Coordinates of C-alpha atoms and ligand atoms in Angstrom, one line a residue:
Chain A
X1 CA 3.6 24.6 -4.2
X2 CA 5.7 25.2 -6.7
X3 CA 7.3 22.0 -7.6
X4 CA 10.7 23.8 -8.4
X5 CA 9.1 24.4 -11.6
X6 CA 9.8 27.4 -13.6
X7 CA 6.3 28.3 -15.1
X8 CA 7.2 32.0 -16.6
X9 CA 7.4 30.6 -20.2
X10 CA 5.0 27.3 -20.3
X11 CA 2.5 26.5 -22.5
X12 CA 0.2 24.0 -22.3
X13 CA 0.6 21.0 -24.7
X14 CA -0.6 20.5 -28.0
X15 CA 0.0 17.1 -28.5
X16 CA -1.5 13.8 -28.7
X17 CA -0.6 10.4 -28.7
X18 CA -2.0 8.7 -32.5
X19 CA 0.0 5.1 -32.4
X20 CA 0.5 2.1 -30.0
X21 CA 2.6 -0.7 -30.3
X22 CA 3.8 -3.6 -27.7
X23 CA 5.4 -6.8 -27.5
X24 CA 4.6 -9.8 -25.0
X25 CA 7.2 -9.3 -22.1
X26 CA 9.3 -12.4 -21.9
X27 CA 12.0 -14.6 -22.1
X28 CA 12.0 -13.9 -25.9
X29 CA 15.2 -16.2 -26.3
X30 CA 15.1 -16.5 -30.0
X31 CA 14.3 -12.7 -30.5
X32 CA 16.5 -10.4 -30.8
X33 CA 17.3 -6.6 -29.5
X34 CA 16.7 -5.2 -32.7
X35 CA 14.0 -7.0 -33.7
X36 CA 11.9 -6.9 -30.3
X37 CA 12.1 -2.9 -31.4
X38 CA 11.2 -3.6 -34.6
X39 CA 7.8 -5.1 -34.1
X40 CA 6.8 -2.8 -31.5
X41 CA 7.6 0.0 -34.1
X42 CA 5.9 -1.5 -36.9
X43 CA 2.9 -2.1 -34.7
X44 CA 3.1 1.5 -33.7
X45 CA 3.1 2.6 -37.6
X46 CA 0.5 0.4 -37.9
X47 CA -1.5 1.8 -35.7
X48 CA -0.6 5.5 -36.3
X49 CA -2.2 4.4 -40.2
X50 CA 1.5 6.1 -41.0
X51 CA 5.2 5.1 -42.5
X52 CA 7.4 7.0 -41.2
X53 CA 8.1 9.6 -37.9
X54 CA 10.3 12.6 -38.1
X55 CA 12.3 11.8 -35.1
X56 CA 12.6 8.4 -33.6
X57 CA 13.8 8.2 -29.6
X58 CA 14.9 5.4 -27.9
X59 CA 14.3 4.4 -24.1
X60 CA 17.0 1.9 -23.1
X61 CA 19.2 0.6 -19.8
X62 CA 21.4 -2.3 -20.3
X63 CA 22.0 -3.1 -24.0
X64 CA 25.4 -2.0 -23.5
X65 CA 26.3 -4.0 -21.0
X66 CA 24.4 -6.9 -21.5
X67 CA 24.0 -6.9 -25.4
X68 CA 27.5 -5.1 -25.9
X69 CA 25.3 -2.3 -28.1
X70 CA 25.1 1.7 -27.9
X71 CA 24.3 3.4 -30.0
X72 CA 20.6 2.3 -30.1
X73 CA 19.0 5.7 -32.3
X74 CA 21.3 5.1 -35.6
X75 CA 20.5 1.2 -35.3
X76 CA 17.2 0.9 -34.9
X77 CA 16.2 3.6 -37.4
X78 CA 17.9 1.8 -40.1
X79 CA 17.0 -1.3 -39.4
X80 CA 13.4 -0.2 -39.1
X81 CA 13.4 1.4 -42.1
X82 CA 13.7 5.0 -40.7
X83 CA 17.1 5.7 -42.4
X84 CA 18.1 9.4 -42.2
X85 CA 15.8 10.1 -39.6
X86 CA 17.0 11.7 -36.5
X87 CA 17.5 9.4 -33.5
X88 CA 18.8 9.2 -30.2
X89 CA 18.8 7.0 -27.0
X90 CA 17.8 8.6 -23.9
X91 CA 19.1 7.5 -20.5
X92 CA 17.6 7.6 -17.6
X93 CA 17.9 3.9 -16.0
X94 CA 14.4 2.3 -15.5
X95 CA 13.2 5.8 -16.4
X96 CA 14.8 5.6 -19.5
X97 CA 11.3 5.3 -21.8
X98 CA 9.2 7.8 -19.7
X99 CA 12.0 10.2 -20.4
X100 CA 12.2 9.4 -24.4
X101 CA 8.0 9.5 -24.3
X102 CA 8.9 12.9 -23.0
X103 CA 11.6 13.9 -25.7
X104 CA 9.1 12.9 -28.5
X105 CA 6.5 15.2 -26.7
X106 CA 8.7 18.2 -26.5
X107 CA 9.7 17.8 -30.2
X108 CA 6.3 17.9 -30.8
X109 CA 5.4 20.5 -28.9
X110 CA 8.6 22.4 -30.2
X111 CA 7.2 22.4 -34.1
X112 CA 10.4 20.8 -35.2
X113 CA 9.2 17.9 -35.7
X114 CA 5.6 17.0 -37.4
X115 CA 5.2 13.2 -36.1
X116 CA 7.9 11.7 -33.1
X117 CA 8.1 8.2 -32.0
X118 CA 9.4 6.7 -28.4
X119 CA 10.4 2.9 -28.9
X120 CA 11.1 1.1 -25.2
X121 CA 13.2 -1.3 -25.7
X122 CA 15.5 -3.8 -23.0
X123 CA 16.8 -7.6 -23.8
X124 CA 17.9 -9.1 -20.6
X125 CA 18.3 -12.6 -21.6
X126 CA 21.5 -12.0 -23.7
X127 CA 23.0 -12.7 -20.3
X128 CA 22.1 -14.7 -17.9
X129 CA 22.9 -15.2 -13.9
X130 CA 25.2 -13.0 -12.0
X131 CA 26.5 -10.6 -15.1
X132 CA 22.2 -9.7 -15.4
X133 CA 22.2 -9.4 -11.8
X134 CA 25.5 -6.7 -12.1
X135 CA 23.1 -5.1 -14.9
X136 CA 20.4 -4.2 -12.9
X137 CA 22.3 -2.7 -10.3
X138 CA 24.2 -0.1 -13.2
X139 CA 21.3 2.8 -12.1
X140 CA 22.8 2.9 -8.4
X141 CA 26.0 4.7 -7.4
X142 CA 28.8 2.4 -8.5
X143 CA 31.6 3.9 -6.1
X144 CA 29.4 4.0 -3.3
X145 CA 26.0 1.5 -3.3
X146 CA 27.3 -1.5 -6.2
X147 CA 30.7 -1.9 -4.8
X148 CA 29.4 -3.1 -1.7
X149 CA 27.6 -5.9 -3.5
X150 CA 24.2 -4.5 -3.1
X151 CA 21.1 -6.1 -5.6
X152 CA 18.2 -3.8 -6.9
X153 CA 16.8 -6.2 -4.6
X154 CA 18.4 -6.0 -1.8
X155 CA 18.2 -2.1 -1.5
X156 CA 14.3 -2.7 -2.3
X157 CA 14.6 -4.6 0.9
X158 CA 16.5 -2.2 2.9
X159 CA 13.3 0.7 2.6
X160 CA 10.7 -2.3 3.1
X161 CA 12.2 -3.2 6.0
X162 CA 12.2 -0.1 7.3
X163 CA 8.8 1.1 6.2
X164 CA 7.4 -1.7 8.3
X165 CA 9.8 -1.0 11.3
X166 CA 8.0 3.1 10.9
X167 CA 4.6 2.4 10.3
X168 CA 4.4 -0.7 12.1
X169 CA 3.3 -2.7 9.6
X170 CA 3.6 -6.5 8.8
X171 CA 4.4 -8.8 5.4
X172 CA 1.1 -9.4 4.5
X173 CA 0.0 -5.8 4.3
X174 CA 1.9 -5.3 1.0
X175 CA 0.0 -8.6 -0.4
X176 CA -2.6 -6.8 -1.9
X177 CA -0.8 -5.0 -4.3
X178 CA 0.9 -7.9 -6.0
X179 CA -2.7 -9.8 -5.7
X180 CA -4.0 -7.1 -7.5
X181 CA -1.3 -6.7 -10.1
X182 CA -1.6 -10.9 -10.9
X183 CA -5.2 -10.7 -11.3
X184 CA -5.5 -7.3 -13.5
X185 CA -3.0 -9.7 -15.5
X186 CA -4.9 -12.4 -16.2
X187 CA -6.4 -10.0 -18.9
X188 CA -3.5 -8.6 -20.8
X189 CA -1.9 -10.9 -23.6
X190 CA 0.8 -9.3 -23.5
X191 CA 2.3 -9.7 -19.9
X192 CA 4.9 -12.2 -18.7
X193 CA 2.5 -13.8 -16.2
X194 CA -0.8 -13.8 -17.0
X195 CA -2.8 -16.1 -13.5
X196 CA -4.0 -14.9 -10.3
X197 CA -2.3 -15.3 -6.9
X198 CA -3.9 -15.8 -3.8
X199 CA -2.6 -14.3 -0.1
X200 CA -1.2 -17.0 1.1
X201 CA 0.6 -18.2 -2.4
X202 CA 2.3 -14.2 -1.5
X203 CA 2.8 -14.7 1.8
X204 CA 4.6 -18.2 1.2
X205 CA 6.8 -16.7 -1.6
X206 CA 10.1 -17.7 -1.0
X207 CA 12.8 -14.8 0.0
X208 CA 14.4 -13.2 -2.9
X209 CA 16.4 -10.5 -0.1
X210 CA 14.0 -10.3 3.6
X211 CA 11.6 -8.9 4.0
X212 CA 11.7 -9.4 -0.1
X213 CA 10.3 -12.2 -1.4
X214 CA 9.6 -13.6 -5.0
X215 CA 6.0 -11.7 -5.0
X216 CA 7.1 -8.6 -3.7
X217 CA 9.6 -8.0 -6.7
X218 CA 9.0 -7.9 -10.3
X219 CA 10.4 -10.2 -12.5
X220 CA 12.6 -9.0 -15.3
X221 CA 11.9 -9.6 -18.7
X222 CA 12.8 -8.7 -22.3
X223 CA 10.0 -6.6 -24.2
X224 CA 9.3 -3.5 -26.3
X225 CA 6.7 -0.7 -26.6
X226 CA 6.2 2.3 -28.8
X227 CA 4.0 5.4 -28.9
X228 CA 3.5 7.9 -31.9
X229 CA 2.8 11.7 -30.9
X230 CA 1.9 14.5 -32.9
X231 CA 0.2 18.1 -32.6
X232 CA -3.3 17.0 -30.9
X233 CA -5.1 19.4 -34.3
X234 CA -3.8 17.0 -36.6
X235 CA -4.3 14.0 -34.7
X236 CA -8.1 14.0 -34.9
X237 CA -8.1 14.1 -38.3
X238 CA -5.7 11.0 -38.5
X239 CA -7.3 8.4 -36.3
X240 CA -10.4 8.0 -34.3
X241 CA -9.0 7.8 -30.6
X242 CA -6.4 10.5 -30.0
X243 CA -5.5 10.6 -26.8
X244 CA -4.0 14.1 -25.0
X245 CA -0.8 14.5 -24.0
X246 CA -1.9 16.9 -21.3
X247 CA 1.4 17.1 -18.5
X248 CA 4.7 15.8 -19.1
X249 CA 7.1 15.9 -16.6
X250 CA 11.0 14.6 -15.4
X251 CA 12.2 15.2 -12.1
X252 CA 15.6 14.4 -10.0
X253 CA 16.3 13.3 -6.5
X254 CA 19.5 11.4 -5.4
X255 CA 20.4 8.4 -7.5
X256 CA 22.1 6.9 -4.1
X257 CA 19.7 6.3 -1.5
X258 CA 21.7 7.2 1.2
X259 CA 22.3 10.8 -0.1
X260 CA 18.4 11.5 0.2
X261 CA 17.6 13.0 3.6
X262 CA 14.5 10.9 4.4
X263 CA 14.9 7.5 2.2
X264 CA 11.2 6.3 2.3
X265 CA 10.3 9.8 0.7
X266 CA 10.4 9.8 -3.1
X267 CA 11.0 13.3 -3.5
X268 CA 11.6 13.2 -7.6
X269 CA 8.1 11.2 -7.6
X270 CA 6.8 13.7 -5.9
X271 CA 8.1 16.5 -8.0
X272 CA 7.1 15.3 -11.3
X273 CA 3.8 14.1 -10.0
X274 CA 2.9 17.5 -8.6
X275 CA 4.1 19.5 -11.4
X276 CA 2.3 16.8 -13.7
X277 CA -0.7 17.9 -12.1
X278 CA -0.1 21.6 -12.3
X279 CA 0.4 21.4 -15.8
X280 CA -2.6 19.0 -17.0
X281 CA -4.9 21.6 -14.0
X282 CA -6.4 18.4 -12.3
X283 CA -5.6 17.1 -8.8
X284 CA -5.2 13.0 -7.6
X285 CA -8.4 12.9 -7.2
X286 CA -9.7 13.5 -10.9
X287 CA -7.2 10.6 -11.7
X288 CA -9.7 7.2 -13.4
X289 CA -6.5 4.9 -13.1
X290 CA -2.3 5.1 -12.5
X291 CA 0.5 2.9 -14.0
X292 CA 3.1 3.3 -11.3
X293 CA 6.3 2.0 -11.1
X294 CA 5.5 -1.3 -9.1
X295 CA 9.2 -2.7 -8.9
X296 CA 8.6 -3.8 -5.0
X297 CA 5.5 -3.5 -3.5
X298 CA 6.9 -1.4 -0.8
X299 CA 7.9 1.0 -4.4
X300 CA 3.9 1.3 -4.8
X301 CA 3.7 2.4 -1.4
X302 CA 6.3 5.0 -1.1
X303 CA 4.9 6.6 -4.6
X304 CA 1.2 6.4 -3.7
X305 CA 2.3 8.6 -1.0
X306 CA 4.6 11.0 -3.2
X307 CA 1.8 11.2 -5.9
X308 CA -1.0 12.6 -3.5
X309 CA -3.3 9.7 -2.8
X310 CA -2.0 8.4 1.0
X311 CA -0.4 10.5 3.4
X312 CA 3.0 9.4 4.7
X313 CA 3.0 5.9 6.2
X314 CA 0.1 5.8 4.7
X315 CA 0.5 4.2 1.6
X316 CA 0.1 0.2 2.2
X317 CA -3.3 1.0 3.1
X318 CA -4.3 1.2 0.0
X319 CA -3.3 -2.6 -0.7
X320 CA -6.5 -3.9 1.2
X321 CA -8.9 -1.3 1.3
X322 CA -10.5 -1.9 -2.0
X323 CA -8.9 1.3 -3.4
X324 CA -6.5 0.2 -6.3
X325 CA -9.1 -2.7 -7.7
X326 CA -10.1 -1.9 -11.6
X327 CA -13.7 -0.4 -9.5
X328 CA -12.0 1.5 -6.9
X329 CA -11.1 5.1 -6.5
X330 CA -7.5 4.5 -8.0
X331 CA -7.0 1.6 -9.8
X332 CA -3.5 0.9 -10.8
X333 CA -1.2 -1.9 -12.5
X334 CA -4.4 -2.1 -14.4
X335 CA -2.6 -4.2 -17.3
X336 CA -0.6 -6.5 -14.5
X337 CA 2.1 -3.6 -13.7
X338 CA 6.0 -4.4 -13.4
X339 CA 5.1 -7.2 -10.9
X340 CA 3.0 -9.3 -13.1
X341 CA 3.4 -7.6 -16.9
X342 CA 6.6 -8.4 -16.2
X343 CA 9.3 -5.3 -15.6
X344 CA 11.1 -4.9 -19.2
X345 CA 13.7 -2.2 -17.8
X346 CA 14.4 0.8 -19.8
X347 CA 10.9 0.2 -22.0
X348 CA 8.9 0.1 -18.8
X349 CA 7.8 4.1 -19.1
X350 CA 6.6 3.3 -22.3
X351 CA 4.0 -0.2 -21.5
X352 CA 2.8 2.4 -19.3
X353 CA 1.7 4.6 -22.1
X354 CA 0.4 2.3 -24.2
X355 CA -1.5 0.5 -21.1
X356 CA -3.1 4.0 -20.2
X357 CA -3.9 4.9 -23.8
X358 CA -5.6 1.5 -24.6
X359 CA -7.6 2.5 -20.9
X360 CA -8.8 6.0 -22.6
X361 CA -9.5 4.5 -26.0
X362 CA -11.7 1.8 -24.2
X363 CA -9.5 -1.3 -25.7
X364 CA -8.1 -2.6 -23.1
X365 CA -10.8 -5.5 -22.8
X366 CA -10.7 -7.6 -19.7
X367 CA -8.5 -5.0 -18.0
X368 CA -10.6 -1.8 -18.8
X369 CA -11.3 0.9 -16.4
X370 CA -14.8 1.5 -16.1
X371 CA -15.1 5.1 -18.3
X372 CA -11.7 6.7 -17.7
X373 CA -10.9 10.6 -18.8
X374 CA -7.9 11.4 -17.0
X375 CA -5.0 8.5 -16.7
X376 CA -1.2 9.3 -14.9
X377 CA 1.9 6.8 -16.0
X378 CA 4.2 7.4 -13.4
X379 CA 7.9 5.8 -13.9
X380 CA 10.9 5.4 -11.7
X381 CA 14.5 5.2 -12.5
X382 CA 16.8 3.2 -9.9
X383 CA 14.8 3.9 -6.6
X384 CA 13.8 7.0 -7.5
X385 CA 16.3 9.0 -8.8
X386 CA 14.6 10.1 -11.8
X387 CA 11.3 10.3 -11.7
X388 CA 8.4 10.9 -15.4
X389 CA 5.0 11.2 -14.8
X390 CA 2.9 11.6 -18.0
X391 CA -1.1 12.4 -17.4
X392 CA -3.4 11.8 -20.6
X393 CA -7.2 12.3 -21.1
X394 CA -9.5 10.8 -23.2
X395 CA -10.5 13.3 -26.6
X396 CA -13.4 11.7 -27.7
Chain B
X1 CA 40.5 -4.2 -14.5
X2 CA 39.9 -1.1 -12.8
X3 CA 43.1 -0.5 -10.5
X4 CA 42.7 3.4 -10.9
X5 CA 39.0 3.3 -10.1
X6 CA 39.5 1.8 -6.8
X7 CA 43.2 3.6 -5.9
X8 CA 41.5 6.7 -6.2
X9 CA 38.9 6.4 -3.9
X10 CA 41.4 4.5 -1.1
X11 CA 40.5 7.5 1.7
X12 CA 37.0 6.6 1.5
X13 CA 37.5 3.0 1.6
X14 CA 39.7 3.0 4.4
X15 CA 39.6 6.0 6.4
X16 CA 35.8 6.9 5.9
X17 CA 37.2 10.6 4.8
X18 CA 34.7 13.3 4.1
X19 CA 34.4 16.9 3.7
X20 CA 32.7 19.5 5.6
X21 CA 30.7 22.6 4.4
X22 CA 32.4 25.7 4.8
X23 CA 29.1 27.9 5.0
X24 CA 26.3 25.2 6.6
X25 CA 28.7 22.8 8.6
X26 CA 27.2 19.8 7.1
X27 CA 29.3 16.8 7.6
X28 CA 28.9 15.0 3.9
X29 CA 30.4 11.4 2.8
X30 CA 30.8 10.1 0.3
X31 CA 32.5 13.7 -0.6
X32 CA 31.0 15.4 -3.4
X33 CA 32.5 18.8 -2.8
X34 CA 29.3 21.0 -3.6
X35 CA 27.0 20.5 -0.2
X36 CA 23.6 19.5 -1.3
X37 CA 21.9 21.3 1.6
X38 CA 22.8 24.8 0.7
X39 CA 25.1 24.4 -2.9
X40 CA 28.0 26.2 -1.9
X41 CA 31.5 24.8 -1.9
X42 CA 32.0 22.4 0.3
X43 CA 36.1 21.1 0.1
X44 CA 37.5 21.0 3.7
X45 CA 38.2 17.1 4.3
X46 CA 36.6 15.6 7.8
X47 CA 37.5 12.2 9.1
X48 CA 34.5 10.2 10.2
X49 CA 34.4 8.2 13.4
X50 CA 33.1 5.2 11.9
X51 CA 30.4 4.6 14.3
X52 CA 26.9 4.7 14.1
X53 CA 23.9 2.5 13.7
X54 CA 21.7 0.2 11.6
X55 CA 18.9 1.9 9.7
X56 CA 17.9 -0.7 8.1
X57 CA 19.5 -3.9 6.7
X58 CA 18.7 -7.1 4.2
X59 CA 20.3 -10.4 3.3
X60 CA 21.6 -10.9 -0.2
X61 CA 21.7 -14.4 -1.9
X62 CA 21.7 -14.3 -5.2
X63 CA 25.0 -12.1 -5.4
X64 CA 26.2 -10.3 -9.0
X65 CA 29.4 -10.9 -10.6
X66 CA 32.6 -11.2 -8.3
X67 CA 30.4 -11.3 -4.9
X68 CA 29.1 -14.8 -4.9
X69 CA 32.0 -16.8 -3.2
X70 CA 31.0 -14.3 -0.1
X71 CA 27.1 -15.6 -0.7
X72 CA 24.9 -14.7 1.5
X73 CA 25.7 -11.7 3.0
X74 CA 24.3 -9.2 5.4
X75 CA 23.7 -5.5 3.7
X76 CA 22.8 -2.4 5.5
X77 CA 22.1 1.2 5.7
X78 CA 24.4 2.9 8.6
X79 CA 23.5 6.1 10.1
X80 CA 26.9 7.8 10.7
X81 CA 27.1 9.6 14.2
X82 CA 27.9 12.4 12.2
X83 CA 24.9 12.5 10.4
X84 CA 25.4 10.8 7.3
X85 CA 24.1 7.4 6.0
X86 CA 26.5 4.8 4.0
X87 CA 25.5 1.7 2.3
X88 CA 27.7 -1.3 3.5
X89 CA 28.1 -5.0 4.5
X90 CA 27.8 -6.0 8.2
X91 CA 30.5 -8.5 9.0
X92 CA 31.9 -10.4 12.2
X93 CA 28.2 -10.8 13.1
X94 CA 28.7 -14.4 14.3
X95 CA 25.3 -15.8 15.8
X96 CA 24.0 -12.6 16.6
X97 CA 20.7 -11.1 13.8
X98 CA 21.3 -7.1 12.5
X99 CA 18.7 -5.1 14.4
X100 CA 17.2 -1.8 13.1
X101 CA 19.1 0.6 16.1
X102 CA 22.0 -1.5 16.5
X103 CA 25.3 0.2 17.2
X104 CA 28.2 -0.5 14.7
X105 CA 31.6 0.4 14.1
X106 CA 33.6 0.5 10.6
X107 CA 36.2 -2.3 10.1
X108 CA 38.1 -2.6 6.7
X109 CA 37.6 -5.6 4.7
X110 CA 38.0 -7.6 1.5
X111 CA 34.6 -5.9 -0.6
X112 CA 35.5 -8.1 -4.0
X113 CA 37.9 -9.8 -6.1
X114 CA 38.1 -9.1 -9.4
X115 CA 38.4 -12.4 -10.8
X116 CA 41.6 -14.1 -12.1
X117 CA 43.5 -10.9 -12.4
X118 CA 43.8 -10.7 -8.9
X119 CA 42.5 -7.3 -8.2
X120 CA 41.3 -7.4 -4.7
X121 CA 38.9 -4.5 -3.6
X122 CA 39.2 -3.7 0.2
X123 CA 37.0 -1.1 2.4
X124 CA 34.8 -0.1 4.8
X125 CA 32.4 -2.8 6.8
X126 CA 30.4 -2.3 10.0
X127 CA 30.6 -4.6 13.0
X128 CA 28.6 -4.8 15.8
X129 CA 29.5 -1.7 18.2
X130 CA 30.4 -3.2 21.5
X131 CA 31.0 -0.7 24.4
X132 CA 34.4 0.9 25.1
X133 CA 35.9 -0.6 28.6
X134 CA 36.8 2.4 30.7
Ligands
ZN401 ZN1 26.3 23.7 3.2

């Protein structure tokens, strides 16, 4: 297949990733937009063993509705101490820090730029109630979905309901993946809900929006994350643990769910999965672990299938079978996911990054991946209208 | 307020008016007026029906800002007869539960009010389809 990619003029990358840095996801009520950034930057510096970037890009949803401020790039340089430096916000809804992990790559890659830095970066407790509700639902069609008064959670419903009504299957066949999520967790300081569920605490969850309920949807929370990239030469002379960049990729589908032609396929997942693949030369099955985008369980469903690892209908197997565990053949939400992490909007893309790198470095203590080489971050914008899958493997 | 925002699209709202590809035939709402099954123009205007049936469809509760006085309320997808699907409330549904497959017909309806200004949004709903009396 080709993936609708045009491969006359690639290269492969050349660029690694030499700086992480994260904040708790939370209800950081005292914290502030720009300082949320600012401490996931510095901890990215930090890291990096560096003081400044060349180019600093910043993944980001709602901060102009909710925090009434744009312009994101010139702010956050200057109040991290980046002044002069070029910076920009990319946009691409929940999507919005896989796709400005991606811009740092390709100035990277480009040679304009000797060291680029993604900050992730979303404050939804500015606002609270029905104007964050609004918020969340600014990545859907607004003539034609939000106008109709229709939640992220409520069109989450809408394809759960009728993935069970397809496949024939039942409530308590997505309960593995948010058991999963909750217990891979427990391990990670830094997400919003760090205990273990059991089945039946799932399967008593009230409704958020039926079949819906409060364990099937992720809960929203401010946070920030950054990565540092630079050419992959370089970057093991400056730290011990660089990690490859080795497939980037952003692909499209209809923002509006009822403009796709089969909803429960995720046809942008699909496309930047599979041209992922192409590009790093490895297949699902060399994947050690997978961040996916884990907004609704029925979500991790729809994109195991689109990525390669179920067939169609056949993804919610994959909650029980043993599959997704930290042991299994593909374990995913290894650091607690979206469900359990806690879903920090437009900086989810880039916790993904940071989650995988800390797998391939071996850091990521109670949550580590028994050995990993390859890890895929795979993240969603709205329901899958954008779509950035990033692979890395492990250097040394 | 956003009177022109909503004026604009009043043919959608309340008429369920389309296009039409001039190469394919593909019946396309909302109009877009490049068809997205074969990219060529697609500007000729077709009036939908309004009928067709559930696809799938969800309760919300928790509403966003300027919904919840109409808290809960019944959301669907609706498969056109014509092919295409819509996002919209059911309404007039009384005792009876939405079922995937259940027929529907478009009513028009208060969608929002825009707070103290006064700016009521109306369009398209669905209602349960009952059959024509011959
Ligand atoms: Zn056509």
């Amino acid at each position: 297949m080709s993936y609708g990619m045009d491969t006359s003029n690639s290269r492969p990358l050349d660029v690694s990733i030499i700086g992480i840095g994260q904040t708790q996801v939370a209800e950081h009520w005292s914290v502030s937009l720009r300082h949320l950034a600012l401490k996931a930057i510095q901890a990215a510096l930090a890291d990096a063993g560096v003081k400044k970037v060349g180019a600093l890009y910043v993944g980001n949803m709602t901060a102009g509705t909710l925090s009434h401020q744009q312009h994101l790039g010139a702010m956050l340089a200057d109040f991290a101490g980046l002044r002069g430096v070029e910076a920009v916000t990319i946009e691409a809804a929940e999507a919005s820090g896989g796709a400005a992990v991606r811009q740092a790559v390709l100035a990277v890659q480009s040679g304009v730029v000797d060291l680029a830095m993604a900050v992730g970066v979303e404050k939804v407790t500015d606002m609270v109630g029905s104007s964050a509700t609004m918020a969340q639902t600014n990545s859907m069609d607004a003539d034609y979905e939000s106008v109709h008064g229709i939640t992220a959670a409520a069109l989450g419903a809408l394809l759960m309901r009728r993935y069970m009504h397809e496949h024939g299957v039942g409530l308590a066949d997505f309960a593995g993946f948010s058991v999963n999520a909750h217990a891979n967790a427990e391990g990670n300081p830094f997400a919003m809900y760090r205990r273990a569920i059991s089945v039946d605490t799932y399967l008593q969850a009230p409704l958020v929006a039926d079949p819906v309920n409060l364990f099937d949807s992720a809960p929203a929370g401010d946070g920030a994350a950054a990565v540092i990239v630079c050419r992959t030469e370089r970057a093991r002379d400056m730290v011990p643990h660089p990690v490859r960049v080795a497939a980037s990729a952003l692909a499209t589908d209809a923002p509006a769910v009822h403009d796709r032609r089969d909803p429960l396929y995720l046809a942008a997942a699909n496309l930047a999965a599979g041209r992922a693949y192409m590009a790093a030369g490895i297949g699902p099955d060399q994947l050690n672990l997978l961040e996916l985008h884990d907004s609704f369980t029925v979500m991790v469903a729809l994109q195991l299938e689109a990525a390669g690892f179920a067939p169609r209908g056949g993804g919610w197997i994959l909650a029980g079978n043993g599959d997704i565990a930290r042991q299994g053949r593909i374990p995913i939400s290894t650091h607690g996911g979206l469900k359990a992490r806690g879903d920090a909007g437009g900086a989810t893309g880039v916790y993904q990054l940071v989650e995988v790198v800390q797998q391939l470095r071996g850091t990521a203590g109670r949550c580590q991946v028994p050995d990993p080489h390859w890890g895929m971050a795979l993240n969603l914008g709205g329901a899958g209208g954008t779509a950035v899958a990033h692979v890395l493997e492990r250097l040394v | 307020m956003e009177l022109t925002r909503h004026w604009r699209l009043h043919n959608q709202r309340y008429s369920l008016v389309g296009e039409q590809c001039d190469r394919c035939g593909a019946r396309l709402f909302p109009p877009r007026d490049v068809c997205p099954e074969c990219a060529e123009p697609a500007q000729e205007l077709f009036t939908f029906s309004g009928r067709g049936q559930v696809y799938s469809y969800s309760t919300v509760y928790s509403a966003p800002e300027g919904y919840q006085e109409y808290a809960p309320y019944s959301v669907a997808l609706v498969q056109l007869e014509e092919g295409p699907m819509v996002t919209a409330q059911l309404t007039d549904l009384g005792d009876d539960k939405p079922e995937i497959g259940m027929p529907v017909e478009m009513v028009t309806r208060r969608l929002r009010a825009d707070g103290d200004q006064g700016v009521i949004v109306y369009g398209y709903k669905f209602r349960k389809h009952v059959k024509d009396i011959i």
